[in-house]
Coordinates of C-alpha atoms in Angstrom, one line a residue:
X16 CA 0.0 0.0 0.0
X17 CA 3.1 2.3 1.2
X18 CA 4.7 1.6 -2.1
X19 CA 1.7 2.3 -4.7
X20 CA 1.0 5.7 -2.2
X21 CA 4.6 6.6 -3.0
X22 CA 5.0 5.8 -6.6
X23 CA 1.6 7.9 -7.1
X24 CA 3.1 10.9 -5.4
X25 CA 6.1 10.3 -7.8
X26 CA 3.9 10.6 -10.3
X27 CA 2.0 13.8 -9.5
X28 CA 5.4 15.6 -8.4
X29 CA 6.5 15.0 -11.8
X30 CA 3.7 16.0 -13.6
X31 CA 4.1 19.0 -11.8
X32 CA 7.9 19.4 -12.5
X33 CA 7.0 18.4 -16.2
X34 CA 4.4 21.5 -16.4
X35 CA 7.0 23.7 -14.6
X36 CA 9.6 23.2 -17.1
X37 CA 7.4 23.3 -20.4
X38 CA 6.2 27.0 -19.4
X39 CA 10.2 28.0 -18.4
X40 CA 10.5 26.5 -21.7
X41 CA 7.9 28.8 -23.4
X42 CA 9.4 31.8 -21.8
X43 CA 13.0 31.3 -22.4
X44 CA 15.3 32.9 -24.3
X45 CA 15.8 32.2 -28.2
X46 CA 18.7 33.8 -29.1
X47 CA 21.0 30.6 -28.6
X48 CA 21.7 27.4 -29.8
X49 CA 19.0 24.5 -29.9
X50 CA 19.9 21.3 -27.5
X51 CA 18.8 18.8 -30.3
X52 CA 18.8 18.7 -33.6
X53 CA 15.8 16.1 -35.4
X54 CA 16.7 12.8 -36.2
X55 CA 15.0 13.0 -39.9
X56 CA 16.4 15.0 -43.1
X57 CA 14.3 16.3 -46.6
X58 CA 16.0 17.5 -49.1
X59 CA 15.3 20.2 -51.0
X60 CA 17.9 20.2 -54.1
X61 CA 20.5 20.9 -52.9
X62 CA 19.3 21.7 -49.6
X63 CA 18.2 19.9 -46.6
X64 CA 15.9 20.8 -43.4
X65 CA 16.0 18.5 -40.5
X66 CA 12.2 16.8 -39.7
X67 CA 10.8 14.7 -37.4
X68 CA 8.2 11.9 -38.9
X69 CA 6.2 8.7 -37.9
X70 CA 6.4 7.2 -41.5
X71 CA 9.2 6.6 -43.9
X72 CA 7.1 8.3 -46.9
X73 CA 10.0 6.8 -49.5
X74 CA 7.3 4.0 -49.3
X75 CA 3.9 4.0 -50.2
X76 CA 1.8 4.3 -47.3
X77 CA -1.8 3.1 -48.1
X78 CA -3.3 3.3 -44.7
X79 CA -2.5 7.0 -44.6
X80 CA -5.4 8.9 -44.8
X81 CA -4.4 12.2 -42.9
X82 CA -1.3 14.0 -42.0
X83 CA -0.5 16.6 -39.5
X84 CA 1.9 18.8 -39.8
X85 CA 2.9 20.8 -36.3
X86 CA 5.4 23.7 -36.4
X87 CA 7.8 24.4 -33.3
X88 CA 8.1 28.0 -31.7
X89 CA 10.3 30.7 -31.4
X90 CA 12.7 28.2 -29.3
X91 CA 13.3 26.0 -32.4
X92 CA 12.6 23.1 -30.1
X93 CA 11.1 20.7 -32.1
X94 CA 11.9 17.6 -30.6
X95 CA 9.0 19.0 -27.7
X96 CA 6.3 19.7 -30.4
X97 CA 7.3 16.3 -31.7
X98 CA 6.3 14.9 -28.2
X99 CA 3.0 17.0 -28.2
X100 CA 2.2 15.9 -32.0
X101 CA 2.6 12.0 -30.9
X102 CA 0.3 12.7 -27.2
X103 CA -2.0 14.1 -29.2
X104 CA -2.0 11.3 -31.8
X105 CA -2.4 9.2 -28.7
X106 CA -5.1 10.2 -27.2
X107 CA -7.0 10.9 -30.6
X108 CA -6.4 6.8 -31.1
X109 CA -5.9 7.6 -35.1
X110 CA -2.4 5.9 -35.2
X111 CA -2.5 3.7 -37.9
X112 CA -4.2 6.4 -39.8
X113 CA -2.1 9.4 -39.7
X114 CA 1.5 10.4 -40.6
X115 CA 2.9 13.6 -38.1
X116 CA 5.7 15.8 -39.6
X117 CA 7.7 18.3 -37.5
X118 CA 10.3 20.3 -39.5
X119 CA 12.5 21.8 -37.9
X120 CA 13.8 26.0 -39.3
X121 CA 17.3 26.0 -37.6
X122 CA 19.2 29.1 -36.7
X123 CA 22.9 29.8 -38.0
X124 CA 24.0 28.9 -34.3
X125 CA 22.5 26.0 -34.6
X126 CA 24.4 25.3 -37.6
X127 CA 27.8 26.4 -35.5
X128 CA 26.7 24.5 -32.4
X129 CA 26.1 20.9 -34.1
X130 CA 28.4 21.2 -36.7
X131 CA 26.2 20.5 -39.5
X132 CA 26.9 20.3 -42.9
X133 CA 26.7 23.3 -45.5
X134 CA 23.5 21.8 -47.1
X135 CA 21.6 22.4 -43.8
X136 CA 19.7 25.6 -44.1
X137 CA 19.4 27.7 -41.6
X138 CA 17.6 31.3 -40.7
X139 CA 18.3 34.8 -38.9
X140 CA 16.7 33.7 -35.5
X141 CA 12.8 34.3 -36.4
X142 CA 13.1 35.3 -39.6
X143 CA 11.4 32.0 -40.7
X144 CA 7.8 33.1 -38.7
X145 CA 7.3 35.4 -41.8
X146 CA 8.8 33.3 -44.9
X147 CA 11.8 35.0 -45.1
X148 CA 14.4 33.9 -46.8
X149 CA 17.0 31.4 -45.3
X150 CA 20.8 33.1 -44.6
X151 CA 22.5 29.9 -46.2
X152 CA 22.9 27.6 -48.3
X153 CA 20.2 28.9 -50.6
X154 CA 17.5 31.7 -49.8
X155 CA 14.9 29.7 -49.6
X156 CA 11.9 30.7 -48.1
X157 CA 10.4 29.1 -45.2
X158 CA 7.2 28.9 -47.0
X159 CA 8.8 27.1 -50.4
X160 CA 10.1 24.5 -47.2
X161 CA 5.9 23.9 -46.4
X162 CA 5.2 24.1 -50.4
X163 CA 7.8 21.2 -51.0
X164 CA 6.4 19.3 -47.9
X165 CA 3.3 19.6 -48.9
X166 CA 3.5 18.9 -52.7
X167 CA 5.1 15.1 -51.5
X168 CA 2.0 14.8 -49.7
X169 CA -0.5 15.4 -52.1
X170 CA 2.0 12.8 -54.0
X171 CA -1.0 10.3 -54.8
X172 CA 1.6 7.1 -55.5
X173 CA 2.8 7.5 -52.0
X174 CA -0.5 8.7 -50.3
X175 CA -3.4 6.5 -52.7
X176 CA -5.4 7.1 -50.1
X177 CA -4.8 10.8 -48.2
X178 CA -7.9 12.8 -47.7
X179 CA -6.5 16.0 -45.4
X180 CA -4.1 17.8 -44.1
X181 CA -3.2 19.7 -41.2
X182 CA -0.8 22.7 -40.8
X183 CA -0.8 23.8 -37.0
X184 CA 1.6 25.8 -34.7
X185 CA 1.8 27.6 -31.4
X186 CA 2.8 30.6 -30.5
X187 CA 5.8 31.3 -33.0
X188 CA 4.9 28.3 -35.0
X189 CA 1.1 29.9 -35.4
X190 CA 2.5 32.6 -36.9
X191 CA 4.0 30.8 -39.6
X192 CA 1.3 28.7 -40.2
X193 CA -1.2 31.8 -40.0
X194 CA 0.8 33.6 -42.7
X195 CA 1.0 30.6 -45.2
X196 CA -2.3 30.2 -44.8
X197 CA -3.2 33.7 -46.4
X198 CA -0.3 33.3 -48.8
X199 CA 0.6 29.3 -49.4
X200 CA 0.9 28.2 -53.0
X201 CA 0.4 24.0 -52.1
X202 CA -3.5 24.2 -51.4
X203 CA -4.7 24.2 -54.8
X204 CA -2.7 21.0 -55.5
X205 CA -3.7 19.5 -52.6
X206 CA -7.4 20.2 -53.3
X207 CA -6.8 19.0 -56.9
X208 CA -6.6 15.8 -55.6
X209 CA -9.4 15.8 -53.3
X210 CA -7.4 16.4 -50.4
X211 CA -9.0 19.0 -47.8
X212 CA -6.6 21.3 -46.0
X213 CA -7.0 22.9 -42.3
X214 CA -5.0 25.3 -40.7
X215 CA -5.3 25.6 -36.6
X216 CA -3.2 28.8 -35.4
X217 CA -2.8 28.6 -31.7
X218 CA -2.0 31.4 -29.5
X219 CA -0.1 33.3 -32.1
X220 CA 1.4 36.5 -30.8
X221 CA 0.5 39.0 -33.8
X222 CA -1.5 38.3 -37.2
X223 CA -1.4 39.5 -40.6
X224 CA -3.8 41.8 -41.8
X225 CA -5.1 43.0 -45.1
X226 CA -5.2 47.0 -44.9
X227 CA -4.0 49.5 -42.0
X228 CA -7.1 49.2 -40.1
X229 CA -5.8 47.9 -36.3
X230 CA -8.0 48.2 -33.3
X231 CA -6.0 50.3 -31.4
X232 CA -5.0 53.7 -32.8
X233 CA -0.9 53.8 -33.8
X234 CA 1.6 56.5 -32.3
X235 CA 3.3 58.7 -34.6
X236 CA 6.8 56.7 -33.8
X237 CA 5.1 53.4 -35.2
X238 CA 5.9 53.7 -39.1
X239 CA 6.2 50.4 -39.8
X240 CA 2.9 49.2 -38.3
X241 CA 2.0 48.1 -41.9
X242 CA 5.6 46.0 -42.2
X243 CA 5.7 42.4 -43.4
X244 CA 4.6 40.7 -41.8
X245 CA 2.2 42.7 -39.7
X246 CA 1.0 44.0 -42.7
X247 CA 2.3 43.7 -46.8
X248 CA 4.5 46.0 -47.3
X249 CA 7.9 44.7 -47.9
X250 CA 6.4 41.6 -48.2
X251 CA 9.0 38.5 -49.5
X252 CA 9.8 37.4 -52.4
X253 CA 7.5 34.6 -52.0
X254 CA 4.5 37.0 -52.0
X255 CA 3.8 36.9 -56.0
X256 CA 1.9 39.8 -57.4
X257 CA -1.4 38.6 -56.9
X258 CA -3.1 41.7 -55.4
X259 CA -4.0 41.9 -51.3
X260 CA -7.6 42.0 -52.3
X261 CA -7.2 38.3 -54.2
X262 CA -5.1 37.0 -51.2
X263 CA -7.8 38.3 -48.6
X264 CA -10.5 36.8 -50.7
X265 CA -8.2 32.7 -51.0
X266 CA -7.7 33.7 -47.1
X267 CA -11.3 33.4 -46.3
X268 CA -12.3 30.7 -48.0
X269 CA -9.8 28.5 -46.2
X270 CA -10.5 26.4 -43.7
X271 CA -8.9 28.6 -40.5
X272 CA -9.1 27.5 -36.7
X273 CA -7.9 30.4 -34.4
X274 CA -7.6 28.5 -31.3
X275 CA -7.7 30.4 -28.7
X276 CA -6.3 29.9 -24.5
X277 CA -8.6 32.2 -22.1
X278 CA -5.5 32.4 -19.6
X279 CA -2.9 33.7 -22.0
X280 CA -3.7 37.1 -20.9
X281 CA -0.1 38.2 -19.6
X282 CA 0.6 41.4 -21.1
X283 CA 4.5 40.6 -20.0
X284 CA 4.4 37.6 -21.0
X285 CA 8.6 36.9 -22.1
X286 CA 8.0 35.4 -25.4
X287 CA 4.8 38.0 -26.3
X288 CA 5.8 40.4 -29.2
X289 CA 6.3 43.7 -27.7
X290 CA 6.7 46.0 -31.1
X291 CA 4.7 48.5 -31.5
X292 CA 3.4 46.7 -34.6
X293 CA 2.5 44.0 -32.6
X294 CA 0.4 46.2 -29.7
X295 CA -1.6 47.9 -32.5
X296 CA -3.3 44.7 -32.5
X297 CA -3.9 43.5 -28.7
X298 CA -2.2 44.1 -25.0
X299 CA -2.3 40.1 -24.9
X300 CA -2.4 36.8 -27.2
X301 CA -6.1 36.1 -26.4
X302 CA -7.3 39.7 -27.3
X303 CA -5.2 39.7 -30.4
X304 CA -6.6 36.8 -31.6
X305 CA -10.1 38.0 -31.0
X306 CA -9.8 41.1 -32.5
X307 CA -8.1 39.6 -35.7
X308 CA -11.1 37.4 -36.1
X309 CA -13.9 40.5 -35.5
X310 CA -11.5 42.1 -38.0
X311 CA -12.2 39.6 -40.6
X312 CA -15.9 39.3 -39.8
X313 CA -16.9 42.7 -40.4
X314 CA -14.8 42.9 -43.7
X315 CA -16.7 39.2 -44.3
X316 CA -19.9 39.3 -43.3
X317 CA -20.3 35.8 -44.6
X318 CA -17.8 34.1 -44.1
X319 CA -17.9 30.3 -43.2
X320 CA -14.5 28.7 -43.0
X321 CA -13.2 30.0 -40.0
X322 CA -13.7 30.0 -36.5
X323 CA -12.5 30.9 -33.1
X324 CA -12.5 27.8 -30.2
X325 CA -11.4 29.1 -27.2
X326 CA -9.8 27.0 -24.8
X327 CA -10.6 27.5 -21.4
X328 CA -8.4 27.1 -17.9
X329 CA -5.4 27.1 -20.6
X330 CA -2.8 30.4 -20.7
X331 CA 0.6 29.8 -22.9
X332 CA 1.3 26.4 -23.1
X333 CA 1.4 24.5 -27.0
X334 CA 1.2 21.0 -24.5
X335 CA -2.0 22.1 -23.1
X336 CA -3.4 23.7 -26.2
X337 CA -2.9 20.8 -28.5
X338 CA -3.3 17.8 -25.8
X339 CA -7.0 19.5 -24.7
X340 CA -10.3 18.3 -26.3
X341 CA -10.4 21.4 -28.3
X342 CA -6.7 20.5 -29.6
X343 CA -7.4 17.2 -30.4
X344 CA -10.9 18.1 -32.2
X345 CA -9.0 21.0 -34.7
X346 CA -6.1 18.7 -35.3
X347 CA -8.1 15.5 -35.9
X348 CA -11.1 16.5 -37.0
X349 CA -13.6 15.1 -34.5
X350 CA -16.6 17.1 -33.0
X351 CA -15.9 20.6 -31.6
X352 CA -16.4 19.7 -27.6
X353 CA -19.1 21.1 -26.1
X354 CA -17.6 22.7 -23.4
X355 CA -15.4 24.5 -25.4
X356 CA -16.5 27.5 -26.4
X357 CA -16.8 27.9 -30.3
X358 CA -17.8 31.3 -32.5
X359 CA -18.5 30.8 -36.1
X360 CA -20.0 33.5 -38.0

């Protein structure tokens, strides 16, 4: 009896030590070198981007119906997003169904650190968030990486039988996915072959939007407000000249889940984005994320595809997010839980 007391006090003091060092985690500093790099490699030419994945996709993989594809934060750490892609895979019991894919958008220090080839690209430390261009080998943006992932998905001699995909990220990995969802060239070939796409952007720190409409007025010293990739101007190279309007109007039409923590309210939060840019849209992730979605609402009065779930009893944490019933309904495409609260227009 002593013994099983003991071993479930072990238990909840790590849980608790678990939880304690995920949201150090989320509020550390970026600006160095990754512990670990992923164990997985696609090439791109003549370039490479480490990856973590659950099937060898060299093979045909006929079971496969859906894949998820989960995008680390500003910390680069992708073997943790890894662990929260296969908990929530877990819990969703959709194993033998799914593939998970975690690339991984390495920093030049990370190139110094791990001593990795010259093939290995690698970024200024967030410029990939925005589809910037890597530093090295070739300046490739971050969004061609999702294009080339993508297009080997939709590859129907590999995936006969793939019916959706799913792009998510928290935090600095929602803002990636948030921006390639406005701008991301793979949809149309994925949809060519029947093959629905979803992205769910989770407590992302800042948003894109379509004109210089904000909610909160800007100072006189904010002049770049309207900056890529707050807004388009200096937008990258990836951006083709298709005009904002046509991008705003693909935008809407996609299938968008803004989900949403009701605790990530910290105005100081470490890892918020404190620009000016940024504070135009929201003091905090939840309010930001709100407003962007009103935004888009009364500029689309009808507008279907998107929606807000927010997540309650849950501030910054991607573990949390992704591993709660809301998190496992967006990414997996079961029923929106009742509890959590849900606004479609």
């Amino acid at each position: 009896m002593y013994l099983g007391y003991a071993l479930k006090l072990a238990g909840i003091f790590l849980s608790i030590y678990a939880a304690d060092a995920l949201a150090v985690d989320e509020a550390a500093s970026n600006k160095h070198a990754v512990a670990v790099i992923a164990d997985s490699q696609f090439k791109l030419g003549n370039a490479t981007i480490p990856m973590y994945i659950s099937h060898d996709w060299a093979l045909a993989q006929p079971e496969i119906t859906q894949a998820v594809l989960m995008f680390h934060g500003r910390l680069r750490n992708a073997d943790v997003y890894w662990r929260t892609a296969k908990n929530a895979l877990a819990v969703a019991k959709q194993s033998p169904h799914s593939i998970l894919i975690v690339p991984q958008f390495l920093a030049d220090a990370d190139i110094q650190k791990h001593a990795l080839s010259e093939d290995f690209l690698h970024w200024q430390w967030e410029a990939w968030m925005g589809g910037e261009p890597a530093n090295g080998p070739l300046a490739i943006s971050s969004f061609e990486v999702i294009d080339a992932l993508l297009n080997r998905l939709a590859d129907r001699q590999r995936f006969p039988n793939m019916r959706s995909v799913v792009l998510a990220g928290h935090s600095g990995g929602a803002q990636i996915v948030q921006r390639y969802a406005v701008v991301g060239k793979a949809e149309a070939l994925l949809k060519s072959h029947a093959i629905s796409v979803r992205y769910v952007v989770a407590n992302s720190s800042s948003y894109l939007y379509f004109n210089e409409t904000r909610p909160f007025a800007k100072s006189a010293s904010c002049e770049k407000f309207n900056q890529w990739k707050y807004g388009w101007e200096a937008a990258p190279d990836y951006v083709d000249s298709k005009s904002r309007a046509n991008y705003e109007t693909q935008y809407t039409q996609r299938d968008v889940v803004y989900l949403l923590g009701e605790l990530d309210t910290n105005p100081q939060h470490p890892a918020l984005d404190k620009s000016c840019s940024a504070e135009l849209q929201g003091a905090f992730r939840l309010e930001r994320g709100l407003h962007y979605f009103n935004y888009l609402q009364q500029r689309h009065p009808t507008m279907t595809q998107q929606r807000i779930v927010r997540v309650p009893g849950i501030a910054h944490d991607g573990d949390a997010m992704f591993e709660s019933a809301a998190g496992i309904s967006a990414l997996f495409e079961t029923a929106t839980p009742k509890h959590e609260q849900s606004s479609r227009k």
